[in-house]
Amino acid sequence: DQDCAPGEVCDLAVQQCVTACTPENQEVVCGAGLVCDERGRCVECTRDDDCGVGLHCNTETSRCQGENSCLTSRDCLPGQVCNPQTHQCTEPPPACISDEDCAEEMVCEVKTGRCVQAGCEPDLAEPNDSPGEAEPLAAGRTDDLRLCEGDIDWFSVTLVRGDRLMVIVQTDFLASQRFQTVLFDPAAEQVLQEDSLLIDYTVDSAGDYLLRTQTLDPRADYDLIVYVSRGIPCDDDDYEPNDDFTQAAVLDAGVHTGLAVCPRDEDWFVVERSPQQRLVVTMEHPAANGQLDLDLLAGDGRTLVDRSAGAGDTEVVTAAPGARTRFFVRVYGAPETQNGYQLTIELTEER
């Protein structure tokens, strides 16, 4: 008020000086339903007589209110909330545990215990339910995405050889374990990487790579953050795909060169021998470029026969003569490791 001229007060709502009211001019300055208080401001009430039947004047707010009237939950007693429809303080509704606890056309959001509107409105990227409908993504943020029940979202990212693509999914923490993000090759035939909320992959050829998101929840709201930077491409060897024992490539005795492990990749091979033969598998690689380890497994693909996981350039595993005639060879490293290597398979007769 000190910023205003004599006979004026500051209207904080509009931050302007307005004419101060008096008991004599309040009908003109304040209008119907308002009275003038001692500060020269137009208010709803200054005493209970200014309010209707069943209401009293709250002298702190200069508003008429009933016993349980409220504007926000801060106006209510501890343990009560303000109902925005009736502006009355009430007991908070109990947390729902199923849709049966909610009103018609409402469903229970179990993780919050709140009843929310039923139905799931699609996001603006729809329809993008197939590779052919994939929504183009550029580097940066894409917000306000939504997966409804049974929905799958497809996106495409244009990359050149050596581009490192990083995709971060932001969604409700409690829902992250039921969220799936998968990166496919441009033909949508090969899974390049799969995770819940993070993709980090360097491509070895140019193309429109495909990203698929889905959830096991009835609904998931999420955002995507896309980064594209320069990485080091990794060229697969001619034995791919051989990423588990069901895809193992057959190796004969001898030296096999030009092999490679790429990030989040492992190589599997199968070797046959006679019961009288000793099997020796030697792997050579430049460990300074990324450490690789070597396993020898029985014919079931699970039972470990020998392991070599040292810090040097050479790893060796061995199987003595015996009843087992079929073995799997597994070459692997840390998730981010990429390196070239060669394998030497030696079969020696022992009697």
PDB file of C-alpha atoms in Angstrom, residues 1 5 27 32 34 58 61 64 81 108 115 170 175 198 238 252 254 300 338 342:
ATOM      1  CA  ASP A   1       0.000   0.000   0.000  1.00  0.00           C
ATOM      2  CA  ALA A   5      -1.308   7.336  -3.608  1.00  0.00           C
ATOM      3  CA  GLU A  27     -21.600  -0.294  -2.288  1.00  0.00           C
ATOM      4  CA  ALA A  32     -22.825  -6.613  -4.191  1.00  0.00           C
ATOM      5  CA  LEU A  34     -18.606  -7.640  -0.546  1.00  0.00           C
ATOM      6  CA  ASN A  58     -12.997 -16.578   9.108  1.00  0.00           C
ATOM      7  CA  THR A  61      -9.010 -15.055   5.423  1.00  0.00           C
ATOM      8  CA  CYS A  64     -17.413 -17.026   4.896  1.00  0.00           C
ATOM      9  CA  VAL A  81      -8.569 -33.746   2.749  1.00  0.00           C
ATOM     10  CA  CYS A 108      -7.555 -48.890  -9.552  1.00  0.00           C
ATOM     11  CA  CYS A 115      -8.875 -44.630  -8.588  1.00  0.00           C
ATOM     12  CA  GLN A 170      12.383 -42.676 -18.508  1.00  0.00           C
ATOM     13  CA  ALA A 175       7.278 -50.286 -13.738  1.00  0.00           C
ATOM     14  CA  LEU A 198      18.923 -48.547 -21.795  1.00  0.00           C
ATOM     15  CA  ASP A 238      31.536 -65.201 -40.796  1.00  0.00           C
ATOM     16  CA  ASP A 252      37.356 -78.894 -37.117  1.00  0.00           C
ATOM     17  CA  GLY A 254      43.248 -76.623 -37.103  1.00  0.00           C
ATOM     18  CA  ASP A 300      24.747 -80.468 -22.808  1.00  0.00           C
ATOM     19  CA  GLN A 338      35.130 -55.959 -28.633  1.00  0.00           C
ATOM     20  CA  GLN A 342      41.969 -66.851 -33.305  1.00  0.00           C
TER      21      GLN A 342
END
